[in-house]
């Protein structure tokens, strides 16, 4: 959010004539916008607000152009994506319904060519989406009356289950998933076709799936596990665990990725590894060592990180990750430092993805179709959690590091945050050690 605000602040410097249309309430801001637009000496308005028939929209920038307006939406994105054009078109639609002539509509995106130290004029690229906007506005307007009448009702409309509900933030907390412990959305890789089939039969829970319904092997394993209330183990698990070579090195990276680059010669949104933790085990569950690295936030330390990683991971034994992210990160380091390519490639060859093994071989009803470590750890190792850690999630870790890199953290706070970052990353690799131990116990 802070980065978004910074991007907006810098974008506004491109429109030195701009006047803010903001006010305390939407209605007051809409009134102020109308007044500013009526004043011919005003050429550019920030946060221009439009409000009509229950719809509201706020345009980042509108600029007067020959009796009409150029609508500009500022985005902290480098990629020109359809959903950004949807957003632009929504704002244009509300403005049009307020009687405003929108002659041009553009997205102001971040430039991939921007580097630290360049001026704001090099930070952005303006992309004209006028014809896309016009087409979308025509389509959106077809829904205007229906949406307007529904949103004016005192009660919300009855929801209909659709596949998109699976990723809706209201699903579990306040809509169709509330109170359901075995929803069909817990089935891994549920296709639209299978969903339609089940929904047509009125099937909402895994318990209701009729016997003989065609499911993939993994889905069937999940179904059996949910019905029995017991973990289910696939035949592949024992073999995959047996292939892990000891000593094992449990590896986890933290990275930082910011819209405005933190270091020279780096494009916006380049993923920079900043930290890792390695737990070393001579046998399953038997920790014999721990190694870690945390970059100096004041500079790009990728080379030191890569060199220390090569030393810390030795030459023998499996390197265990939990996702494909570690492999991707090491490959990116190898591409960036050609002289380290060979030793890094050897590490990549040693990587075993414990999450992939678990996904293929083990399911517990408490997973609810997910296998991230934050889900599987409390189910399989209930006495271990991230509670009590000052930094307990990846987003906070990234934000804290970025703040230190931007010099926004006071010196006396830095040591405390560094310790919290190290503790968080260390907890991730210890969690992997414990999960491996539990999986091994499950097949014993
Ligand atoms: S879960 Fe979300 S998408 Fe589905 S009906 Fe409810 S609000 Fe709509």
Short mmCIF file of C-alpha atoms and ligand atoms in Angstrom, two decimals:
data_model
loop_
_atom_site.label_atom_id
_atom_site.label_comp_id
_atom_site.label_asym_id
_atom_site.label_seq_id
_atom_site.Cartn_x
_atom_site.Cartn_y
_atom_site.Cartn_z
CA UNK A 1 0.00 0.00 0.00
CA UNK A 2 2.82 2.37 0.86
CA UNK A 3 4.43 1.65 -2.49
CA UNK A 4 1.14 2.33 -4.28
CA UNK A 5 0.93 5.69 -2.54
CA UNK A 6 4.51 6.49 -3.52
CA UNK A 7 3.80 5.55 -7.16
CA UNK A 8 0.73 7.82 -7.16
CA UNK A 9 2.71 10.66 -5.59
CA UNK A 10 5.37 10.39 -8.28
CA UNK A 11 2.80 10.06 -11.08
CA UNK A 12 1.18 13.30 -9.99
CA UNK A 13 4.41 15.16 -10.59
CA UNK A 14 3.82 14.49 -14.31
CA UNK A 15 0.71 16.69 -14.10
CA UNK A 16 1.93 19.90 -12.46
CA UNK A 17 -1.38 21.69 -13.18
CA UNK A 18 -3.40 19.08 -11.27
CA UNK A 19 -5.86 20.06 -8.54
CA UNK A 20 -7.30 17.53 -6.09
CA UNK A 21 -11.01 16.75 -6.28
CA UNK A 22 -10.93 14.89 -2.97
CA UNK A 23 -13.29 15.77 -0.14
CA UNK A 24 -14.64 14.23 3.08
CA UNK A 25 -17.42 12.16 1.52
CA UNK A 26 -18.11 10.71 -1.92
CA UNK A 27 -21.03 13.12 -2.43
CA UNK A 28 -18.89 16.11 -1.39
CA UNK A 29 -16.03 14.97 -3.66
CA UNK A 30 -18.45 14.52 -6.60
CA UNK A 31 -19.77 18.04 -6.01
CA UNK A 32 -16.26 19.46 -5.82
CA UNK A 33 -15.31 17.62 -9.03
CA UNK A 34 -18.32 19.11 -10.85
CA UNK A 35 -17.33 22.60 -9.70
CA UNK A 36 -13.71 22.13 -10.79
CA UNK A 37 -14.79 20.79 -14.19
CA UNK A 38 -17.04 23.84 -14.68
CA UNK A 39 -14.05 26.14 -14.18
CA UNK A 40 -12.32 26.55 -17.57
CA UNK A 41 -9.03 27.50 -15.89
CA UNK A 42 -8.81 24.00 -14.37
CA UNK A 43 -7.09 21.68 -16.83
CA UNK A 44 -6.28 18.64 -14.68
CA UNK A 45 -8.09 17.08 -11.72
CA UNK A 46 -6.77 14.36 -9.41
CA UNK A 47 -9.19 11.97 -7.71
CA UNK A 48 -12.10 13.25 -9.80
CA UNK A 49 -15.19 11.65 -8.26
CA UNK A 50 -18.36 10.59 -10.07
CA UNK A 51 -21.52 9.47 -8.36
CA UNK A 52 -24.81 8.50 -10.03
CA UNK A 53 -27.65 6.00 -9.54
CA UNK A 54 -25.85 4.22 -6.71
CA UNK A 55 -22.59 3.91 -8.66
CA UNK A 56 -19.38 5.70 -7.61
CA UNK A 57 -15.99 5.93 -9.26
CA UNK A 58 -12.85 7.93 -8.67
CA UNK A 59 -10.52 8.71 -11.57
CA UNK A 60 -6.86 9.11 -10.67
CA UNK A 61 -6.46 11.90 -13.23
CA UNK A 62 -8.69 13.64 -15.76
CA UNK A 63 -7.25 16.15 -18.21
CA UNK A 64 -9.21 18.61 -20.31
CA UNK A 65 -8.84 17.94 -24.07
CA UNK A 66 -10.78 19.94 -26.68
CA UNK A 67 -14.16 20.06 -25.00
CA UNK A 68 -13.85 16.59 -23.50
CA UNK A 69 -11.65 14.75 -20.97
CA UNK A 70 -8.72 12.36 -21.02
CA UNK A 71 -9.12 9.78 -18.26
CA UNK A 72 -5.89 8.36 -16.79
CA UNK A 73 -5.66 5.54 -14.25
CA UNK A 74 -2.33 5.17 -12.45
CA UNK A 75 -1.29 1.57 -11.76
CA UNK A 76 1.72 0.13 -9.94
CA UNK A 77 1.96 -2.59 -12.59
CA UNK A 78 4.48 -3.17 -15.34
CA UNK A 79 2.21 -5.51 -17.32
CA UNK A 80 -0.76 -4.18 -19.27
CA UNK A 81 -3.50 -6.56 -18.08
CA UNK A 82 -7.20 -6.86 -19.09
CA UNK A 83 -8.37 -6.34 -15.48
CA UNK A 84 -6.66 -2.94 -15.44
CA UNK A 85 -8.63 -1.99 -18.56
CA UNK A 86 -11.81 -3.23 -16.82
CA UNK A 87 -11.07 -0.84 -13.99
CA UNK A 88 -10.47 2.01 -16.43
CA UNK A 89 -13.70 1.20 -18.28
CA UNK A 90 -15.72 1.06 -15.07
CA UNK A 91 -14.57 4.57 -14.13
CA UNK A 92 -15.26 5.79 -17.67
CA UNK A 93 -18.75 4.24 -17.59
CA UNK A 94 -19.73 6.05 -14.38
CA UNK A 95 -18.26 9.31 -15.70
CA UNK A 96 -20.20 8.90 -18.96
CA UNK A 97 -23.43 8.29 -17.02
CA UNK A 98 -22.70 11.55 -15.19
CA UNK A 99 -22.76 13.28 -18.58
CA UNK A 100 -18.97 13.63 -18.97
CA UNK A 101 -17.44 13.23 -22.43
CA UNK A 102 -14.44 10.92 -22.22
CA UNK A 103 -12.50 11.37 -25.45
CA UNK A 104 -9.48 9.32 -24.43
CA UNK A 105 -8.68 6.74 -21.76
CA UNK A 106 -5.19 5.58 -20.78
CA UNK A 107 -3.34 3.51 -18.24
CA UNK A 108 -0.22 4.97 -16.70
CA UNK A 109 1.95 1.93 -15.92
CA UNK A 110 5.46 1.51 -14.54
CA UNK A 111 8.19 1.28 -17.14
CA UNK A 112 10.30 -1.90 -17.20
CA UNK A 113 13.20 0.31 -18.24
CA UNK A 114 13.15 2.37 -15.04
CA UNK A 115 16.21 2.13 -12.80
CA UNK A 116 17.01 3.59 -9.41
CA UNK A 117 18.10 7.22 -9.68
CA UNK A 118 16.08 8.04 -12.82
CA UNK A 119 13.47 10.81 -12.75
CA UNK A 120 9.70 10.28 -12.53
CA UNK A 121 9.45 11.04 -16.28
CA UNK A 122 11.25 7.71 -16.88
CA UNK A 123 9.18 5.81 -14.30
CA UNK A 124 5.96 5.61 -16.31
CA UNK A 125 4.61 4.59 -19.70
CA UNK A 126 1.22 5.85 -20.91
CA UNK A 127 -0.84 3.28 -22.82
CA UNK A 128 -3.84 4.42 -24.84
CA UNK A 129 -6.85 2.11 -24.28
CA UNK A 130 -9.56 4.36 -25.73
CA UNK A 131 -11.09 1.81 -28.11
CA UNK A 132 -10.93 -1.06 -25.54
CA UNK A 133 -12.54 1.26 -23.02
CA UNK A 134 -15.37 2.18 -25.38
CA UNK A 135 -16.09 -1.47 -26.17
CA UNK A 136 -16.08 -2.45 -22.50
CA UNK A 137 -18.26 0.49 -21.48
CA UNK A 138 -20.87 -0.69 -24.02
CA UNK A 139 -20.78 -4.19 -22.47
CA UNK A 140 -20.82 -2.93 -18.87
CA UNK A 141 -23.78 -0.64 -19.55
CA UNK A 142 -25.90 -3.69 -20.40
CA UNK A 143 -25.61 -4.67 -16.73
CA UNK A 144 -26.19 -1.20 -15.28
CA UNK A 145 -29.90 -1.48 -14.41
CA UNK A 146 -29.65 -5.02 -13.03
CA UNK A 147 -26.70 -4.19 -10.73
CA UNK A 148 -28.26 -0.89 -9.73
CA UNK A 149 -31.56 -2.48 -8.70
CA UNK A 150 -29.81 -5.29 -6.80
CA UNK A 151 -27.46 -3.01 -4.87
CA UNK A 152 -30.39 -0.79 -3.89
CA UNK A 153 -32.22 -3.68 -2.18
CA UNK A 154 -32.05 -3.72 1.62
CA UNK A 155 -31.06 -7.41 1.51
CA UNK A 156 -28.41 -8.99 -0.63
CA UNK A 157 -29.53 -11.28 -3.47
CA UNK A 158 -29.48 -15.06 -3.04
CA UNK A 159 -26.07 -16.34 -3.99
CA UNK A 160 -25.58 -19.01 -6.65
CA UNK A 161 -22.65 -21.36 -6.32
CA UNK A 162 -20.16 -21.08 -9.18
CA UNK A 163 -16.55 -22.18 -9.58
CA UNK A 164 -15.34 -18.58 -9.06
CA UNK A 165 -16.73 -18.72 -5.48
CA UNK A 166 -13.69 -20.90 -4.66
CA UNK A 167 -11.41 -17.86 -4.68
CA UNK A 168 -13.91 -15.34 -3.34
CA UNK A 169 -12.80 -13.71 -0.08
CA UNK A 170 -16.38 -13.89 1.28
CA UNK A 171 -16.86 -17.59 0.52
CA UNK A 172 -15.97 -19.11 3.88
CA UNK A 173 -16.48 -16.14 6.14
CA UNK A 174 -19.78 -14.77 4.92
CA UNK A 175 -21.31 -16.68 2.03
CA UNK A 176 -21.90 -20.12 0.57
CA UNK A 177 -18.94 -21.80 2.25
CA UNK A 178 -19.81 -20.69 5.77
CA UNK A 179 -20.02 -23.60 8.20
CA UNK A 180 -19.25 -26.24 5.55
CA UNK A 181 -16.27 -28.34 6.53
CA UNK A 182 -16.01 -30.59 3.48
CA UNK A 183 -16.94 -28.44 0.51
CA UNK A 184 -16.33 -29.86 -2.97
CA UNK A 185 -13.87 -26.99 -3.43
CA UNK A 186 -11.51 -29.00 -1.20
CA UNK A 187 -11.09 -31.40 -4.14
CA UNK A 188 -7.75 -30.67 -5.80
CA UNK A 189 -7.85 -29.47 -9.41
CA UNK A 190 -11.64 -29.40 -9.62
CA UNK A 191 -12.37 -28.69 -13.28
CA UNK A 192 -15.24 -26.54 -14.54
CA UNK A 193 -16.75 -29.66 -16.17
CA UNK A 194 -16.65 -31.70 -12.96
CA UNK A 195 -17.92 -28.75 -10.94
CA UNK A 196 -20.86 -28.27 -13.35
CA UNK A 197 -21.66 -31.98 -13.13
CA UNK A 198 -21.68 -32.00 -9.33
CA UNK A 199 -23.53 -28.68 -9.06
CA UNK A 200 -26.23 -29.95 -11.47
CA UNK A 201 -26.85 -32.83 -9.05
CA UNK A 202 -27.00 -30.40 -6.12
CA UNK A 203 -23.78 -31.78 -4.64
CA UNK A 204 -22.09 -29.23 -2.38
CA UNK A 205 -20.10 -31.36 0.06
CA UNK A 206 -17.62 -34.17 -0.43
CA UNK A 207 -19.86 -36.44 1.64
CA UNK A 208 -22.66 -35.93 -0.92
CA UNK A 209 -20.59 -37.05 -3.93
CA UNK A 210 -22.40 -40.13 -5.26
CA UNK A 211 -20.54 -43.42 -5.20
CA UNK A 212 -19.07 -44.17 -8.60
CA UNK A 213 -18.73 -40.50 -9.53
CA UNK A 214 -15.70 -40.17 -11.76
CA UNK A 215 -12.86 -38.46 -9.88
CA UNK A 216 -9.13 -38.29 -10.52
CA UNK A 217 -6.94 -40.55 -8.35
CA UNK A 218 -5.93 -37.63 -6.14
CA UNK A 219 -9.51 -36.41 -5.80
CA UNK A 220 -10.64 -39.92 -4.92
CA UNK A 221 -7.92 -40.13 -2.27
CA UNK A 222 -9.11 -36.81 -0.83
CA UNK A 223 -12.71 -38.02 -0.87
CA UNK A 224 -11.84 -41.22 0.97
CA UNK A 225 -9.82 -39.31 3.55
CA UNK A 226 -12.64 -36.81 4.20
CA UNK A 227 -15.28 -39.60 4.49
CA UNK A 228 -13.15 -41.65 6.88
CA UNK A 229 -11.83 -38.62 8.78
CA UNK A 230 -8.38 -40.23 8.53
CA UNK A 231 -5.24 -39.29 6.60
CA UNK A 232 -4.81 -41.14 3.32
CA UNK A 233 -1.44 -42.28 2.09
CA UNK A 234 -0.60 -43.04 -1.54
CA UNK A 235 1.67 -45.90 -2.50
CA UNK A 236 4.21 -43.43 -3.90
CA UNK A 237 4.99 -41.82 -0.54
CA UNK A 238 7.36 -44.44 0.88
CA UNK A 239 9.45 -44.59 -2.29
CA UNK A 240 9.69 -40.81 -2.62
CA UNK A 241 10.77 -40.37 0.99
CA UNK A 242 13.28 -43.20 0.67
CA UNK A 243 14.89 -41.39 -2.29
CA UNK A 244 15.90 -38.47 -0.04
CA UNK A 245 19.64 -38.65 0.55
CA UNK A 246 21.09 -37.87 3.99
CA UNK A 247 22.52 -35.55 5.21
CA UNK A 248 19.56 -33.42 4.16
CA UNK A 249 19.68 -29.62 3.90
CA UNK A 250 16.29 -27.97 4.46
CA UNK A 251 16.38 -24.69 2.56
CA UNK A 252 14.08 -21.68 2.56
CA UNK A 253 14.59 -18.28 0.89
CA UNK A 254 13.08 -14.92 1.59
CA UNK A 255 13.09 -12.39 -1.22
CA UNK A 256 12.11 -8.80 -1.70
CA UNK A 257 10.30 -7.48 -4.77
CA UNK A 258 9.31 -3.85 -5.03
CA UNK A 259 7.69 -1.64 -7.65
CA UNK A 260 10.36 1.02 -7.15
CA UNK A 261 13.76 -0.74 -7.27
CA UNK A 262 15.75 -0.75 -4.05
CA UNK A 263 19.15 -1.08 -5.73
CA UNK A 264 20.89 0.18 -8.89
CA UNK A 265 20.60 -1.71 -12.20
CA UNK A 266 17.43 -3.55 -11.15
CA UNK A 267 14.09 -3.30 -12.98
CA UNK A 268 10.78 -2.78 -11.13
CA UNK A 269 9.50 -6.01 -9.54
CA UNK A 270 12.77 -7.92 -9.84
CA UNK A 271 12.79 -10.63 -7.20
CA UNK A 272 15.90 -10.21 -5.06
CA UNK A 273 16.81 -13.02 -2.65
CA UNK A 274 17.81 -11.42 0.63
CA UNK A 275 17.85 -14.20 3.15
CA UNK A 276 17.93 -17.95 3.65
CA UNK A 277 17.86 -20.50 6.41
CA UNK A 278 19.26 -24.02 6.23
CA UNK A 279 18.65 -26.77 8.77
CA UNK A 280 21.02 -29.72 8.37
CA UNK A 281 19.88 -33.20 9.45
CA UNK A 282 22.09 -36.28 9.60
CA UNK A 283 18.94 -38.38 9.64
CA UNK A 284 15.20 -37.72 9.52
CA UNK A 285 14.37 -35.35 12.40
CA UNK A 286 17.95 -35.29 13.72
CA UNK A 287 19.15 -31.70 13.43
CA UNK A 288 22.93 -31.38 13.43
CA UNK A 289 23.37 -27.82 12.28
CA UNK A 290 21.83 -24.56 11.20
CA UNK A 291 23.11 -21.96 8.74
CA UNK A 292 21.66 -18.66 7.70
CA UNK A 293 22.24 -15.53 5.67
CA UNK A 294 20.62 -12.12 5.90
CA UNK A 295 21.62 -9.37 3.48
CA UNK A 296 22.68 -5.88 4.41
CA UNK A 297 19.54 -4.01 3.31
CA UNK A 298 21.61 -1.02 2.19
CA UNK A 299 22.92 -2.87 -0.89
CA UNK A 300 22.32 -5.71 -3.32
CA UNK A 301 23.97 -8.74 -1.64
CA UNK A 302 22.94 -11.44 -4.12
CA UNK A 303 26.52 -12.41 -4.93
CA UNK A 304 27.51 -12.88 -1.27
CA UNK A 305 24.29 -14.81 -0.69
CA UNK A 306 24.97 -17.14 -3.63
CA UNK A 307 28.58 -17.75 -2.59
CA UNK A 308 27.70 -18.49 1.03
CA UNK A 309 24.84 -20.73 -0.09
CA UNK A 310 27.23 -22.84 -2.16
CA UNK A 311 29.45 -23.29 0.92
CA UNK A 312 26.58 -23.89 3.35
CA UNK A 313 24.92 -26.61 1.27
CA UNK A 314 28.06 -28.74 0.95
CA UNK A 315 28.33 -31.21 -1.89
CA UNK A 316 26.38 -34.28 -0.79
CA UNK A 317 22.84 -35.02 0.29
CA UNK A 318 19.41 -33.79 -0.73
CA UNK A 319 18.46 -30.14 -0.56
CA UNK A 320 14.85 -30.05 0.62
CA UNK A 321 12.56 -27.18 -0.27
CA UNK A 322 8.85 -26.70 0.23
CA UNK A 323 7.65 -25.46 -3.19
CA UNK A 324 9.46 -24.90 -6.46
CA UNK A 325 10.45 -21.40 -5.40
CA UNK A 326 13.93 -22.32 -4.15
CA UNK A 327 14.77 -23.97 -7.49
CA UNK A 328 13.54 -20.92 -9.40
CA UNK A 329 15.49 -18.55 -7.16
CA UNK A 330 18.75 -20.50 -7.53
CA UNK A 331 18.30 -20.67 -11.31
CA UNK A 332 17.85 -16.89 -11.39
CA UNK A 333 21.05 -16.47 -9.35
CA UNK A 334 22.89 -18.77 -11.79
CA UNK A 335 21.64 -16.69 -14.73
CA UNK A 336 22.81 -13.50 -13.04
CA UNK A 337 26.26 -14.80 -12.02
CA UNK A 338 27.55 -16.99 -14.88
CA UNK A 339 30.78 -17.80 -12.98
CA UNK A 340 28.66 -19.48 -10.26
CA UNK A 341 26.47 -21.34 -12.75
CA UNK A 342 28.02 -24.79 -12.28
CA UNK A 343 27.98 -25.07 -8.47
CA UNK A 344 24.45 -23.60 -8.42
CA UNK A 345 23.30 -26.09 -11.08
CA UNK A 346 24.60 -28.93 -8.88
CA UNK A 347 22.47 -27.61 -6.00
CA UNK A 348 19.40 -27.42 -8.26
CA UNK A 349 19.92 -31.08 -9.19
CA UNK A 350 19.92 -32.01 -5.50
CA UNK A 351 16.64 -30.23 -4.69
CA UNK A 352 13.68 -32.33 -3.55
CA UNK A 353 10.33 -30.57 -3.21
CA UNK A 354 8.70 -31.85 -0.01
CA UNK A 355 5.41 -30.11 -0.81
CA UNK A 356 5.18 -31.97 -4.14
CA UNK A 357 5.87 -35.27 -2.33
CA UNK A 358 3.16 -34.47 0.20
CA UNK A 359 0.70 -33.40 -2.51
CA UNK A 360 1.19 -36.67 -4.36
CA UNK A 361 1.39 -38.94 -1.36
CA UNK A 362 -0.41 -37.71 1.74
CA UNK A 363 -3.72 -36.06 2.52
CA UNK A 364 -5.31 -35.09 5.82
CA UNK A 365 -8.92 -33.81 6.01
CA UNK A 366 -7.60 -30.81 7.95
CA UNK A 367 -5.75 -29.63 4.82
CA UNK A 368 -9.02 -28.60 3.11
CA UNK A 369 -7.44 -29.09 -0.27
CA UNK A 370 -4.37 -26.95 0.43
CA UNK A 371 -0.77 -27.91 1.01
CA UNK A 372 1.00 -24.68 1.94
CA UNK A 373 3.22 -25.02 4.99
CA UNK A 374 1.01 -22.62 6.97
CA UNK A 375 -1.88 -25.10 6.45
CA UNK A 376 -0.09 -28.43 6.80
CA UNK A 377 2.11 -27.57 9.79
CA UNK A 378 -0.65 -26.96 12.39
CA UNK A 379 -2.42 -30.14 11.21
CA UNK A 380 0.63 -32.42 11.25
CA UNK A 381 2.73 -30.76 13.96
CA UNK A 382 0.14 -29.14 16.25
CA UNK A 383 2.67 -28.10 18.88
CA UNK A 384 4.57 -25.93 16.44
CA UNK A 385 3.28 -22.62 15.10
CA UNK A 386 4.27 -19.15 13.97
CA UNK A 387 2.40 -17.53 16.83
CA UNK A 388 4.56 -15.53 19.17
CA UNK A 389 7.08 -14.68 16.45
CA UNK A 390 7.47 -10.95 15.92
CA UNK A 391 7.43 -11.62 12.16
CA UNK A 392 5.09 -14.52 11.45
CA UNK A 393 4.35 -14.33 7.72
CA UNK A 394 6.17 -13.80 4.46
CA UNK A 395 4.46 -10.51 3.54
CA UNK A 396 5.54 -8.87 6.78
CA UNK A 397 9.07 -10.18 6.29
CA UNK A 398 9.23 -8.61 2.81
CA UNK A 399 7.76 -5.31 4.02
CA UNK A 400 10.16 -5.06 6.96
CA UNK A 401 13.18 -5.73 4.78
CA UNK A 402 12.04 -3.20 2.17
CA UNK A 403 11.55 -0.58 4.88
CA UNK A 404 15.07 -1.17 6.17
CA UNK A 405 16.41 -0.91 2.60
CA UNK A 406 14.58 2.39 2.11
CA UNK A 407 16.07 3.75 5.33
CA UNK A 408 12.66 3.98 6.98
CA UNK A 409 13.70 2.04 10.08
CA UNK A 410 15.53 3.74 12.89
CA UNK A 411 18.98 2.34 13.66
CA UNK A 412 18.03 1.15 17.14
CA UNK A 413 15.14 -0.87 15.62
CA UNK A 414 17.28 -2.53 12.95
CA UNK A 415 18.89 -5.16 15.18
CA UNK A 416 15.51 -6.23 16.58
CA UNK A 417 14.02 -6.56 13.09
CA UNK A 418 17.05 -8.50 11.80
CA UNK A 419 16.63 -10.98 14.67
CA UNK A 420 12.91 -11.29 13.94
CA UNK A 421 13.61 -11.94 10.23
CA UNK A 422 16.19 -14.61 11.07
CA UNK A 423 13.80 -16.26 13.56
CA UNK A 424 10.98 -16.33 11.00
CA UNK A 425 13.05 -17.93 8.24
CA UNK A 426 14.55 -20.41 10.73
CA UNK A 427 11.03 -21.44 11.77
CA UNK A 428 10.20 -22.24 8.13
CA UNK A 429 13.07 -24.69 7.73
CA UNK A 430 12.49 -26.25 11.16
CA UNK A 431 8.85 -26.73 10.10
CA UNK A 432 10.10 -28.64 7.04
CA UNK A 433 12.24 -30.88 9.26
CA UNK A 434 9.19 -31.65 11.43
CA UNK A 435 6.90 -32.27 8.45
CA UNK A 436 9.42 -34.68 6.96
CA UNK A 437 9.56 -36.45 10.31
CA UNK A 438 5.77 -36.74 10.48
CA UNK A 439 5.50 -38.03 6.91
CA UNK A 440 8.13 -40.66 7.70
CA UNK A 441 6.24 -41.65 10.85
CA UNK A 442 3.03 -41.97 8.81
CA UNK A 443 4.48 -44.77 6.64
CA UNK A 444 6.28 -46.57 9.47
S1 LIG B 1 -19.00 -16.76 -2.44
FE1 LIG B 1 -18.47 -14.79 -3.34
S2 LIG B 1 -18.69 -15.09 -5.55
FE2 LIG B 1 -19.79 -16.76 -4.56
S3 LIG B 1 -21.90 -16.06 -4.38
FE3 LIG B 1 -20.86 -15.52 -2.46
S4 LIG B 1 -20.15 -13.45 -2.75
FE4 LIG B 1 -20.66 -14.24 -4.80
#
